[in-house]
Structures are given as C-alpha cells and as structure tokens.
PDB file of C-alpha atoms in Angstrom:
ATOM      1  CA  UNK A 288       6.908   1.823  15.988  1.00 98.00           C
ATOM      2  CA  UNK A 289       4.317   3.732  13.835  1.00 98.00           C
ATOM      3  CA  UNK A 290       4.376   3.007  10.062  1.00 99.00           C
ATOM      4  CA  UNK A 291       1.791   4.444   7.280  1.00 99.00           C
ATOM      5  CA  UNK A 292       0.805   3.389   3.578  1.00 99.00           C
ATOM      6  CA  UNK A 293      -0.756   6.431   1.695  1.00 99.00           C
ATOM      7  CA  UNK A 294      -1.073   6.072  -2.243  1.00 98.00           C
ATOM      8  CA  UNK A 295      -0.538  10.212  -2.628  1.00 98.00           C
ATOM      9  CA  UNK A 296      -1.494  10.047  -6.407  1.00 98.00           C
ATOM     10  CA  UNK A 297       1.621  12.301  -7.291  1.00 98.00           C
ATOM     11  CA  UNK A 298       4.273  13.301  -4.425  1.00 98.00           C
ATOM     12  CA  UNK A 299       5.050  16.243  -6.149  1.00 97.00           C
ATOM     13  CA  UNK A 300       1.367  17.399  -6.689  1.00 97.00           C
ATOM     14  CA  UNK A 301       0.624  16.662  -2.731  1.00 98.00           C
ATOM     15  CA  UNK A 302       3.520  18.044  -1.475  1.00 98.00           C
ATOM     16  CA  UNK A 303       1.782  20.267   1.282  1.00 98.00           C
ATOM     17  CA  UNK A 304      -0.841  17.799   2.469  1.00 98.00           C
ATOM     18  CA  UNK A 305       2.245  15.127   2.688  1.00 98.00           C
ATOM     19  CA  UNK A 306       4.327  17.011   4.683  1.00 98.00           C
ATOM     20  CA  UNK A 307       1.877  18.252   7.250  1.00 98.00           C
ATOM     21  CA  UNK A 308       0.116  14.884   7.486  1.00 98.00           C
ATOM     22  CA  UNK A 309       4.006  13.916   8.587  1.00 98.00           C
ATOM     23  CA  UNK A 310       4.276  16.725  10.638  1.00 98.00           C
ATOM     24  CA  UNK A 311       1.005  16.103  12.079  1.00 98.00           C
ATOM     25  CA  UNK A 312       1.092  12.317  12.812  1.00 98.00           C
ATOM     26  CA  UNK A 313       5.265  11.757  12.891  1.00 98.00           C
ATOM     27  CA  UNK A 314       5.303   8.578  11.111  1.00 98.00           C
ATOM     28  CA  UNK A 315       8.746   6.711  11.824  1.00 98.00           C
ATOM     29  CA  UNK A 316       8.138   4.925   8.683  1.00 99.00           C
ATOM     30  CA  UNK A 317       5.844   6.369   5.688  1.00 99.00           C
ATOM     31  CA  UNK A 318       5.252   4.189   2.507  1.00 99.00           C
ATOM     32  CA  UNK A 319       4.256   6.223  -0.355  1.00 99.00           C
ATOM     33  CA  UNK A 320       2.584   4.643  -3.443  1.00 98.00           C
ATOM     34  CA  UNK A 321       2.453   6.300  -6.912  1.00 98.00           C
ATOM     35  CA  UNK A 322       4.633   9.045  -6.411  1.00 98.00           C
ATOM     36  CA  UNK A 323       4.535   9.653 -10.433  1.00 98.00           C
ATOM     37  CA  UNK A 324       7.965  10.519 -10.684  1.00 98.00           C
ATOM     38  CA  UNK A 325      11.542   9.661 -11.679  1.00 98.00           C
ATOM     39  CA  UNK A 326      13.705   8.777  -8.934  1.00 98.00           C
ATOM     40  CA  UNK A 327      15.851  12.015  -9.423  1.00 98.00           C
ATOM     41  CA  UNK A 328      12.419  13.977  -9.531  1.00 98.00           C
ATOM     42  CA  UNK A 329      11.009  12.962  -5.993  1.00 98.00           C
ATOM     43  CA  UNK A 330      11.109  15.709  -3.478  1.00 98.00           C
ATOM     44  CA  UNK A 331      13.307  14.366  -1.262  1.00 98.00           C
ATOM     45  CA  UNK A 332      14.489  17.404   0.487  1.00 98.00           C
ATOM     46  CA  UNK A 333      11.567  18.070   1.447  1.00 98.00           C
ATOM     47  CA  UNK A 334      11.441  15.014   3.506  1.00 98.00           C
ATOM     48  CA  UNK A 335      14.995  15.034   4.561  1.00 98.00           C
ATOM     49  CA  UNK A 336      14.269  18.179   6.274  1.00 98.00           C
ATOM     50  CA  UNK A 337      11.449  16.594   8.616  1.00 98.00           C
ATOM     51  CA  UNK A 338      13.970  14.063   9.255  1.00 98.00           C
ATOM     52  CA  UNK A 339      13.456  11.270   6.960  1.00 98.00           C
ATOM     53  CA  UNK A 340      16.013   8.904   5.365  1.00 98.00           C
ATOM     54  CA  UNK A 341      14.765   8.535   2.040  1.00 98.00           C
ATOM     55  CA  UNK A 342      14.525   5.767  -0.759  1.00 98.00           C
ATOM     56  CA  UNK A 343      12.498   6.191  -3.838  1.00 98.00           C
ATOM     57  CA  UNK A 344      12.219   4.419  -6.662  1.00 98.00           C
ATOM     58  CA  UNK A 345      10.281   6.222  -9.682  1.00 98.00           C
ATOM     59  CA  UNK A 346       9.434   6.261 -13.221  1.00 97.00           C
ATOM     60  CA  UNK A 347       8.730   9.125 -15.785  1.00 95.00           C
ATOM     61  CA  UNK A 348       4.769  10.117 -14.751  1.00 94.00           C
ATOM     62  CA  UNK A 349       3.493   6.859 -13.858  1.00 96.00           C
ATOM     63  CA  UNK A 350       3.739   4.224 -10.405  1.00 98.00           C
ATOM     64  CA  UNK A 351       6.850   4.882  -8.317  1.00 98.00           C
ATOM     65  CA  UNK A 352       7.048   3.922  -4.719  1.00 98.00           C
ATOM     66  CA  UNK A 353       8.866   5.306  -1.273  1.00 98.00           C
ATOM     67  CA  UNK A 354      10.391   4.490   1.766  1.00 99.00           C
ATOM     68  CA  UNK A 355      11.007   7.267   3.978  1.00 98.00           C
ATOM     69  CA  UNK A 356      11.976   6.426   7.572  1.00 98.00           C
ATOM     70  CA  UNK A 357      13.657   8.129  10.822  1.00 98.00           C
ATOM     71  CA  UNK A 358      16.119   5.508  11.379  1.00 98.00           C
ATOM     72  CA  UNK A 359      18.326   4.763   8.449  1.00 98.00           C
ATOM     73  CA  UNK A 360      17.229   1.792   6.254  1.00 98.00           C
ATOM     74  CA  UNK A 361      19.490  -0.976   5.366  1.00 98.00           C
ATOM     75  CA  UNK A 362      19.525  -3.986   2.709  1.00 98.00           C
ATOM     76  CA  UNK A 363      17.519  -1.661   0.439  1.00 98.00           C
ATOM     77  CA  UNK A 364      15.936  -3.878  -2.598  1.00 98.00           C
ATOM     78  CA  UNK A 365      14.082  -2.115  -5.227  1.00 98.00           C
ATOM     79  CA  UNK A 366      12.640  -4.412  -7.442  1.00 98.00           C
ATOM     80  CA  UNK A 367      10.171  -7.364  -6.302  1.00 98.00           C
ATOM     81  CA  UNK A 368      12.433 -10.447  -7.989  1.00 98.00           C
ATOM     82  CA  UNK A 369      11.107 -12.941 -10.026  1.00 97.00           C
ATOM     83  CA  UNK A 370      10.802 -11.221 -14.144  1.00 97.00           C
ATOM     84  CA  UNK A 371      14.183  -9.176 -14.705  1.00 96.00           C
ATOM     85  CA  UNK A 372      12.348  -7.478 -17.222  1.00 96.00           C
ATOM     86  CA  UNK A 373       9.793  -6.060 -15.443  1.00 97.00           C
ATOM     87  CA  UNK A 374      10.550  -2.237 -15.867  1.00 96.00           C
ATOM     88  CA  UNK A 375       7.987  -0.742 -13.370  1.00 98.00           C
ATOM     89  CA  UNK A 376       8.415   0.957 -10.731  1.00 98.00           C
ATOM     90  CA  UNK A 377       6.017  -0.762  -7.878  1.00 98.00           C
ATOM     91  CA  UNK A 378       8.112  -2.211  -4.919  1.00 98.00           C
ATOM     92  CA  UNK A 379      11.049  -1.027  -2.333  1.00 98.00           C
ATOM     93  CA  UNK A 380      11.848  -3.240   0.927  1.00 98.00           C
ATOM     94  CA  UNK A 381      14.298  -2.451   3.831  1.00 98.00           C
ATOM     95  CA  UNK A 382      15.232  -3.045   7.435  1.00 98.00           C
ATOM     96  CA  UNK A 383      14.720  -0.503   9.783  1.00 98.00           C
ATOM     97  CA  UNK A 384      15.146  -0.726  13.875  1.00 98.00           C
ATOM     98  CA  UNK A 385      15.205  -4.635  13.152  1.00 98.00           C
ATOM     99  CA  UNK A 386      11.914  -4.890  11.155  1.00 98.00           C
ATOM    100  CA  UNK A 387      11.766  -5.806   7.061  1.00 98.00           C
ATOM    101  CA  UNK A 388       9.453  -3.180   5.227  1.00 99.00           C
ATOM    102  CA  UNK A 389       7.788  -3.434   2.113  1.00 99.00           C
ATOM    103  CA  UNK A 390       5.996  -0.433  -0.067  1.00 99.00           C
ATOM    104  CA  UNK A 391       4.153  -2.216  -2.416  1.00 98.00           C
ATOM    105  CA  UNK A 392       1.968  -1.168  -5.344  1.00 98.00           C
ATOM    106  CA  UNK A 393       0.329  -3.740  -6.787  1.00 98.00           C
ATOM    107  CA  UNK A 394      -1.212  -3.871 -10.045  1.00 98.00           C
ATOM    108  CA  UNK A 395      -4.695  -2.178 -11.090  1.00 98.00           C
ATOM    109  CA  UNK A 396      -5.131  -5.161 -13.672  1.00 98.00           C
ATOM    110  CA  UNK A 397      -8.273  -3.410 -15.430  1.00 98.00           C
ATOM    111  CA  UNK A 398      -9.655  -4.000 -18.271  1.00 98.00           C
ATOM    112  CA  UNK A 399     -10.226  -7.618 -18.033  1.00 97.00           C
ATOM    113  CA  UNK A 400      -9.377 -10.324 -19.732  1.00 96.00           C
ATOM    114  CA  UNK A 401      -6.156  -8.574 -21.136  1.00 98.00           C
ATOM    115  CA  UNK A 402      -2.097  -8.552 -20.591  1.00 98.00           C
ATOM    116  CA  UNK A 403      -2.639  -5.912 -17.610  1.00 98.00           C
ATOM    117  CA  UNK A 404      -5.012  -8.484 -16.237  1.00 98.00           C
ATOM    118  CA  UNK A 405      -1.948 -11.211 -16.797  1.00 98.00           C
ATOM    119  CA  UNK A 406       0.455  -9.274 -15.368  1.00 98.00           C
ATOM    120  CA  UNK A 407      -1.102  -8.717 -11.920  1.00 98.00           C
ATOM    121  CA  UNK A 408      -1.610 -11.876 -11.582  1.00 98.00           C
ATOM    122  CA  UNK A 409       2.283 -12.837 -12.525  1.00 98.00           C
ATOM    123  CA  UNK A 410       3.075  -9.612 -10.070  1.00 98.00           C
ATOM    124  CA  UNK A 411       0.698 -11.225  -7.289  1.00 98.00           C
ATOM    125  CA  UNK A 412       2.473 -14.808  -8.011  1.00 98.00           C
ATOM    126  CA  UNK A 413       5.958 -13.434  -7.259  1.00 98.00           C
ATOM    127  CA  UNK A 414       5.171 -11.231  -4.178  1.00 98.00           C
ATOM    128  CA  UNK A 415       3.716 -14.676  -2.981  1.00 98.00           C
ATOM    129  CA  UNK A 416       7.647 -16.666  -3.748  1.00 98.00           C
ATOM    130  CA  UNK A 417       9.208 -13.888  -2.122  1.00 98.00           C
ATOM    131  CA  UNK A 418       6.653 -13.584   1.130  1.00 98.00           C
ATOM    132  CA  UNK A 419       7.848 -17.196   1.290  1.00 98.00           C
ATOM    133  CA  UNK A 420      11.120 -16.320   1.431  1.00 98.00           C
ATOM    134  CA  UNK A 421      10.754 -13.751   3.889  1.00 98.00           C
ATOM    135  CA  UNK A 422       8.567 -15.401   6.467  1.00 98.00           C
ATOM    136  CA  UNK A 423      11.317 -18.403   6.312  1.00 98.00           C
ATOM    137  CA  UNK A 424      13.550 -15.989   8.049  1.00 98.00           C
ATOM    138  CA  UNK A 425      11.491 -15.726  10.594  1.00 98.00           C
ATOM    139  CA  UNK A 426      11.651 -12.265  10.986  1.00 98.00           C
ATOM    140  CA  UNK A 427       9.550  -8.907  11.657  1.00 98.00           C
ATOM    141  CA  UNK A 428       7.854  -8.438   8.335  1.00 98.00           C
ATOM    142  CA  UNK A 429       5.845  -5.537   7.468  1.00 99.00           C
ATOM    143  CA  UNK A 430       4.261  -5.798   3.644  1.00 99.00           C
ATOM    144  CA  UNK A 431       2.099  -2.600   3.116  1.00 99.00           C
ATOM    145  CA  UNK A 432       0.801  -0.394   0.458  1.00 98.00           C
ATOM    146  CA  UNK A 433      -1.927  -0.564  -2.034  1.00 99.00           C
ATOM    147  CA  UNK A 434      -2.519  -3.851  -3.359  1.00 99.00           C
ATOM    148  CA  UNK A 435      -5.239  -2.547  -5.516  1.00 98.00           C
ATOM    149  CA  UNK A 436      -7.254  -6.033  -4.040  1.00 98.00           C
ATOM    150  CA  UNK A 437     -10.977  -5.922  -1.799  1.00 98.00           C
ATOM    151  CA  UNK A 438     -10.473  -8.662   0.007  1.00 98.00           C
ATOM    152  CA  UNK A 439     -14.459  -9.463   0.807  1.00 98.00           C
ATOM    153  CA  UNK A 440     -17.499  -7.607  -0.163  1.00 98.00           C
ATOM    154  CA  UNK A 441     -17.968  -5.717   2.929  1.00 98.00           C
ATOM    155  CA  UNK A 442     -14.806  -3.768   1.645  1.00 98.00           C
ATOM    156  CA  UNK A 443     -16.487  -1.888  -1.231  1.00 98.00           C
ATOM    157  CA  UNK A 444     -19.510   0.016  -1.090  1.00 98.00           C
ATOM    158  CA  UNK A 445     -21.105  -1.712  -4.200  1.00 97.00           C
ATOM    159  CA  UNK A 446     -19.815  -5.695  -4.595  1.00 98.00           C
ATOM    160  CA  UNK A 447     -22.272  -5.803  -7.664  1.00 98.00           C
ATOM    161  CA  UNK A 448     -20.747  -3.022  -9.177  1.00 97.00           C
ATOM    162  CA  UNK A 449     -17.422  -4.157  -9.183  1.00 98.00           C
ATOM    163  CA  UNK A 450     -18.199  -7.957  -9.972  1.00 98.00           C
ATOM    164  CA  UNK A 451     -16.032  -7.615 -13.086  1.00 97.00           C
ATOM    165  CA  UNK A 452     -13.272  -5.497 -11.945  1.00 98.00           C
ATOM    166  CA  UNK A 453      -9.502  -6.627 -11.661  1.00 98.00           C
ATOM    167  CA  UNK A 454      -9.941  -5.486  -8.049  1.00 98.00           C
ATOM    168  CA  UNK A 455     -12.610  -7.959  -7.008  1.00 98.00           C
ATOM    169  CA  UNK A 456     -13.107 -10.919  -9.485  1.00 98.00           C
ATOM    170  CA  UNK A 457     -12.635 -14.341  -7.288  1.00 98.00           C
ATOM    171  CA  UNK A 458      -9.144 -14.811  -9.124  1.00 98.00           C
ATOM    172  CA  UNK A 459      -7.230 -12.041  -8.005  1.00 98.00           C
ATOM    173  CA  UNK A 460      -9.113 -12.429  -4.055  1.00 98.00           C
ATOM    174  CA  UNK A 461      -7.727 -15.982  -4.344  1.00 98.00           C
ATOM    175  CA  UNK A 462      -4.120 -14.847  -4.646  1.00 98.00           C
ATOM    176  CA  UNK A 463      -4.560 -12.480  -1.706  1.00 98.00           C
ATOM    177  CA  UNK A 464      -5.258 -15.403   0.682  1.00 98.00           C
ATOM    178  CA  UNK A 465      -3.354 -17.217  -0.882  1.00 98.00           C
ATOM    179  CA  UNK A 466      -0.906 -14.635   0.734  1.00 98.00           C
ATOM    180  CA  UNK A 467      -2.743 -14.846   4.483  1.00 98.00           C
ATOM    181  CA  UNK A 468      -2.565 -18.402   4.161  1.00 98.00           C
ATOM    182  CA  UNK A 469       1.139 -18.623   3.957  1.00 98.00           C
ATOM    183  CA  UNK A 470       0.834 -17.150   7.642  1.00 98.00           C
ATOM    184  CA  UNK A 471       0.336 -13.585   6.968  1.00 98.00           C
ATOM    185  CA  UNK A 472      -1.891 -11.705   8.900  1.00 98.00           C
ATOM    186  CA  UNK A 473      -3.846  -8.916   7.548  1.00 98.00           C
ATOM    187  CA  UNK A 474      -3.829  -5.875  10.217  1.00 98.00           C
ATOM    188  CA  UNK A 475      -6.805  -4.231   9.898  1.00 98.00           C
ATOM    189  CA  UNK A 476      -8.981  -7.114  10.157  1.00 98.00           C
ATOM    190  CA  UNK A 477      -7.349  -8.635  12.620  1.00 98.00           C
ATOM    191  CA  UNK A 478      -8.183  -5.738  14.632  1.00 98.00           C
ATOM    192  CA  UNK A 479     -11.250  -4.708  13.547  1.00 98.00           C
ATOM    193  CA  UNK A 480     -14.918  -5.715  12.414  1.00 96.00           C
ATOM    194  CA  UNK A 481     -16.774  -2.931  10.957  1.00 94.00           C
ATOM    195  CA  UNK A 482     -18.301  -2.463   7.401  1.00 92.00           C
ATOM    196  CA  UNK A 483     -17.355   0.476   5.731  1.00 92.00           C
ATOM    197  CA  UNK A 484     -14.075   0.869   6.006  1.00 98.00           C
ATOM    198  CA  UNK A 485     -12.639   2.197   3.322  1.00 98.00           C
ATOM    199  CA  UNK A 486      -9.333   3.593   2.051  1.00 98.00           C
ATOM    200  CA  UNK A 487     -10.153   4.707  -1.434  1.00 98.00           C
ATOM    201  CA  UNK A 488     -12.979   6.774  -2.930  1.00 98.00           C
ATOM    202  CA  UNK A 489     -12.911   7.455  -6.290  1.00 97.00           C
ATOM    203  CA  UNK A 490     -12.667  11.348  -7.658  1.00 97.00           C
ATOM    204  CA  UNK A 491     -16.233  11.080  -9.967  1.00 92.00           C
ATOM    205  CA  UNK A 492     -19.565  10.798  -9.498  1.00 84.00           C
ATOM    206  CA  UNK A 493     -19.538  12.089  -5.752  1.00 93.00           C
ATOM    207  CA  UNK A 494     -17.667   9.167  -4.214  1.00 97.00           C
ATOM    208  CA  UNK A 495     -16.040  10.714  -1.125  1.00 98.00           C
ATOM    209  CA  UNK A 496     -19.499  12.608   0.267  1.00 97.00           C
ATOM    210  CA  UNK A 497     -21.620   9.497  -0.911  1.00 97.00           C
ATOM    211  CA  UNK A 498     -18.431   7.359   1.517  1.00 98.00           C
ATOM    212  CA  UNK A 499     -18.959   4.982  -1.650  1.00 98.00           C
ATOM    213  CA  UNK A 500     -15.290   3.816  -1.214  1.00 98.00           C
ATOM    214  CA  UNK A 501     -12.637   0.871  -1.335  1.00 98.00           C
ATOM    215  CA  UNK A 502     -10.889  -0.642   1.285  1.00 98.00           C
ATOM    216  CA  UNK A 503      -7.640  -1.573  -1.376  1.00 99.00           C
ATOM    217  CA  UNK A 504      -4.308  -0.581   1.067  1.00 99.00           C
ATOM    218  CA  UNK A 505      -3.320  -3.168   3.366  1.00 98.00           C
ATOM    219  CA  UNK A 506      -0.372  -4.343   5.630  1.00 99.00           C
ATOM    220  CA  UNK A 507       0.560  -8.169   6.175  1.00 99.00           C
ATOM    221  CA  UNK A 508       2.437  -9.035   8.894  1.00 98.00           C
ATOM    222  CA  UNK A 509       4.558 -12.018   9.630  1.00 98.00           C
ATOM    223  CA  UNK A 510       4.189 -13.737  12.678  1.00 98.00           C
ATOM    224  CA  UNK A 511       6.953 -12.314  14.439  1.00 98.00           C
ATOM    225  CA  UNK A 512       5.064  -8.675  13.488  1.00 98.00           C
ATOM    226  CA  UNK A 513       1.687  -9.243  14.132  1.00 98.00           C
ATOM    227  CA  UNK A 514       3.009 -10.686  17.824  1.00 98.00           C
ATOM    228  CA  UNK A 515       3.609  -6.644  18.451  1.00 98.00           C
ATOM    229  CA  UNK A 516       0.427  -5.417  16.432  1.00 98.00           C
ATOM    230  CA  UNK A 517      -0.583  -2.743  18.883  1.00 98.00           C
ATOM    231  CA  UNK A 518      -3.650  -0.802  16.567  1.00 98.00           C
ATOM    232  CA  UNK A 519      -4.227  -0.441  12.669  1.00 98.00           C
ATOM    233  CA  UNK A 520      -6.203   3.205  11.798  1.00 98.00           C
ATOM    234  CA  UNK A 521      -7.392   4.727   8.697  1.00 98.00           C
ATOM    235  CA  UNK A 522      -6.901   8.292   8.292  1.00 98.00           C
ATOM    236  CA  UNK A 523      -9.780   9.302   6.448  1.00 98.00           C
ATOM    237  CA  UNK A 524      -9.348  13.713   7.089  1.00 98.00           C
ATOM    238  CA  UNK A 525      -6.605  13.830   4.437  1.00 98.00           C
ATOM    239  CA  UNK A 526      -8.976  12.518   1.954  1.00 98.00           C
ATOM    240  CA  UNK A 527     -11.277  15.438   2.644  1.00 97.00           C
ATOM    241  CA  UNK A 528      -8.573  17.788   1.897  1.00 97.00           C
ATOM    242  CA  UNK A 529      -8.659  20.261  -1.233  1.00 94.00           C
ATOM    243  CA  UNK A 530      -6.556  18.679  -3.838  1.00 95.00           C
ATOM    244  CA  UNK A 531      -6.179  15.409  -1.718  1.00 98.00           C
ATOM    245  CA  UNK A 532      -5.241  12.179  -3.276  1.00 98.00           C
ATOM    246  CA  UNK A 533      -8.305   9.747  -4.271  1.00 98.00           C
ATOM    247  CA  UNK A 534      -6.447   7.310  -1.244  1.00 98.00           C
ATOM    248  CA  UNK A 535      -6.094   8.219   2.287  1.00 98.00           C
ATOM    249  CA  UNK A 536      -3.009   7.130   4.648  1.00 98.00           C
ATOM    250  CA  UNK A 537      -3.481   3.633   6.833  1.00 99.00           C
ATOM    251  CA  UNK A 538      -1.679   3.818   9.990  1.00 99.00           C
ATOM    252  CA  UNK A 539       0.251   0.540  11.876  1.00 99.00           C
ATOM    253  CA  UNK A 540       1.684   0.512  15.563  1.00 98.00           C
ATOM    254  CA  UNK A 541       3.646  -2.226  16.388  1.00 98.00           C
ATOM    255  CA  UNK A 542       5.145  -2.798  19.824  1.00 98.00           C
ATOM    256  CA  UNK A 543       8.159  -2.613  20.772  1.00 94.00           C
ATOM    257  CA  UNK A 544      10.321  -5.929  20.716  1.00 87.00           C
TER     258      UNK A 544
END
C-alpha cells in the first residue's frame, strides 16, 4: 500500500503537476494539504477520472485538506474533535483496505507569542487526545501531512535562523514527541539517517537551488503500521517544477497485512 502527503499550495493552481505526479507514481492513497478551496470548488473530477474516491474538506482561499484514495474510504471524519468551534479546514481521517488515514495540516503558529501561536498549540494538544484514542484501538494508523513542526536541527538548513519560529521553538518540538512518545513512530526517521532532508523550501531568496529547506511533512504510524513500514521517500523533482508548490510529495509503503 503506497500513500503520499504533498502540501500542493492550491489544488486548483497545481492541477497539471498533481495529476501527472498521480499518474506518474499511482498513489493508492494521496493526502493533499492546503488545497485553498471550498469543498464544492476542489477539482474533484479531475481526480475521479484517474480513479480516485474523493473527500475534501475546504474553505474559501485558505487551508483545506484531501483524501483521495483507489479503494473507497469509510467512517469519513472531517474535523479533528476537541473545540466545536474551530472553523478551519485542517484535518480528514478514513479507513481504507483496513488502515485509518489521517491528512493533517497543522498549524503555522507564526508570529510568536500571539493567538496563532495559542492555537497550534491547542490544535497540537487535541491531535495528541485523539492519537490516544486511535492507538487504543489498536489498529493500522497512518497520521500524515504537514505538521508545519522540524523535529531536530538537522531538519532545517539554518537551526539559528529559525530559533524563534513557531516551527522550531522547544515548545511546539515538545508536543511532537510528545506524539512519538505515545508509541508513534515517525517514518522517515525510522528509516533513514541523513542530514538534509528536506520537504519544504521556501519560494524567496533562492531557497530551492541553495537546498536551504525544511523537513515539516511527516507520517506517524501506530504500531500495528509501522510493523508493515516497507520504505518512506521524498519526492523532491516536483519541487523543481515550473509553478510547483513551495512543498514536495513524501511517499509511504506499507506491507501488506
């Protein structure tokens, strides 16, 4: 079972490079962050025609996440519980083929201190009550997307440089193991040990050709998920497409069951 995160920065705006990425790499899951839409708005037909089941959940220009997946998806929730109020778009979860998937899109949480600051931290504090919920199950779980969080300073290009950034204060790392600690195991690392990795490069001051990137998009696994973890992969050639996204697709296999 192959599943992808890719933040596209606009579904509508990356239509092409989405679809042929699909084509090219035949996801069975794809989880799409800031699509920048309403849910009426997404180009769903588009998918649908490369075989997709589709759920979306958008909001007028801004966040908005997607599910899109061969097999149908079941249980669909599209809200991450815990503030009733909360109005953004940011999270969709379903089964598919027997595994629980999450797209997730975390809160940037710049500038800091301030209520955006507050709220990904309240956002980060309720994806941990529900993990707990889910990995009680004991179930395939599958929680990826951009979590707008470097985990350690080998995962940006300049720690000193971001020392005061939402992203990387100690706080909002704290949270994230916080996450790995309830038994969650992040994919990438677990597979890999290099430096340099990144996910994200910013569109100014030359980001992508200087590789002065992020490594922000991540999948957590539940133990009965990261017992099939077959490979975790960036995708960095979409990135150095003409009028790519600023994020570039991260790619899970899981075996079999």
């Amino acid at each position: 079972m192959k599943i992808a995160t890719w933040n596209v920065n606009s579904a509508k705006a990356r239509l092409p490079l989405i679809t042929d990425w699909l084509r090219a790499v035949s996801p069975d899951v794809a989880l799409f962050q800031e699509i920048k839409c309403e849910t009426a708005a997404f180009p769903r037909a588009a998918f649908e025609e490369l075989g997709y089941h589709v759920n979306a959940v958008g909001q007028k220009a801004y966040n908005g996440v997607a599910l899109l997946s061969k097999a149908p998806a079941e249980d669909v929730l599209t809200r991450l519980p815990g503030e009733p109020e909360d109005g953004q778009a940011r999270y969709v979860e379903a089964t598919v083929s027997g595994v629980r998937i999450a797209s997730i899109y975390l809160p940037n949480g710049n500038p800091v201190p301030g209520e955006k600051y507050a709220y990904k931290l309240r956002w980060m504090d309720r994806l941990y009550r529900h993990a707990q919920g889910l990995l009680a199950q004991e179930i395939p779980v599958v929680l990826g997307g951009d979590y707008n969080i470097i985990p350690e300073a080998r995962d940006v290009f300049s720690p000193q440089a971001f020392a005061g950034d939402a992203l990387f204060l100690p706080e909002s790392r704290a949270k994230f193991r916080a996450l790995l600690n309830l038994g969650l195991t992040e994919a990438y690392r677990a597979l890999h040990d290099d430096d340099r990795a990144y996910t994200f490069w910013d569109y100014q001051a030359g980001s992508w050709p200087r590789d002065n990137g992020l490594r922000i998009d991540h999948f957590l696994l539940s133990p009965q998920a990261a017992d099939r973890l077959a490979g975790c992969s960036i995708d960095r050639r979409p990135r150095g497409a003409e009028k790519a996204s600023d994020h570039t697709p991260v790619v899970l296999e899981l075996r079999d069951a």
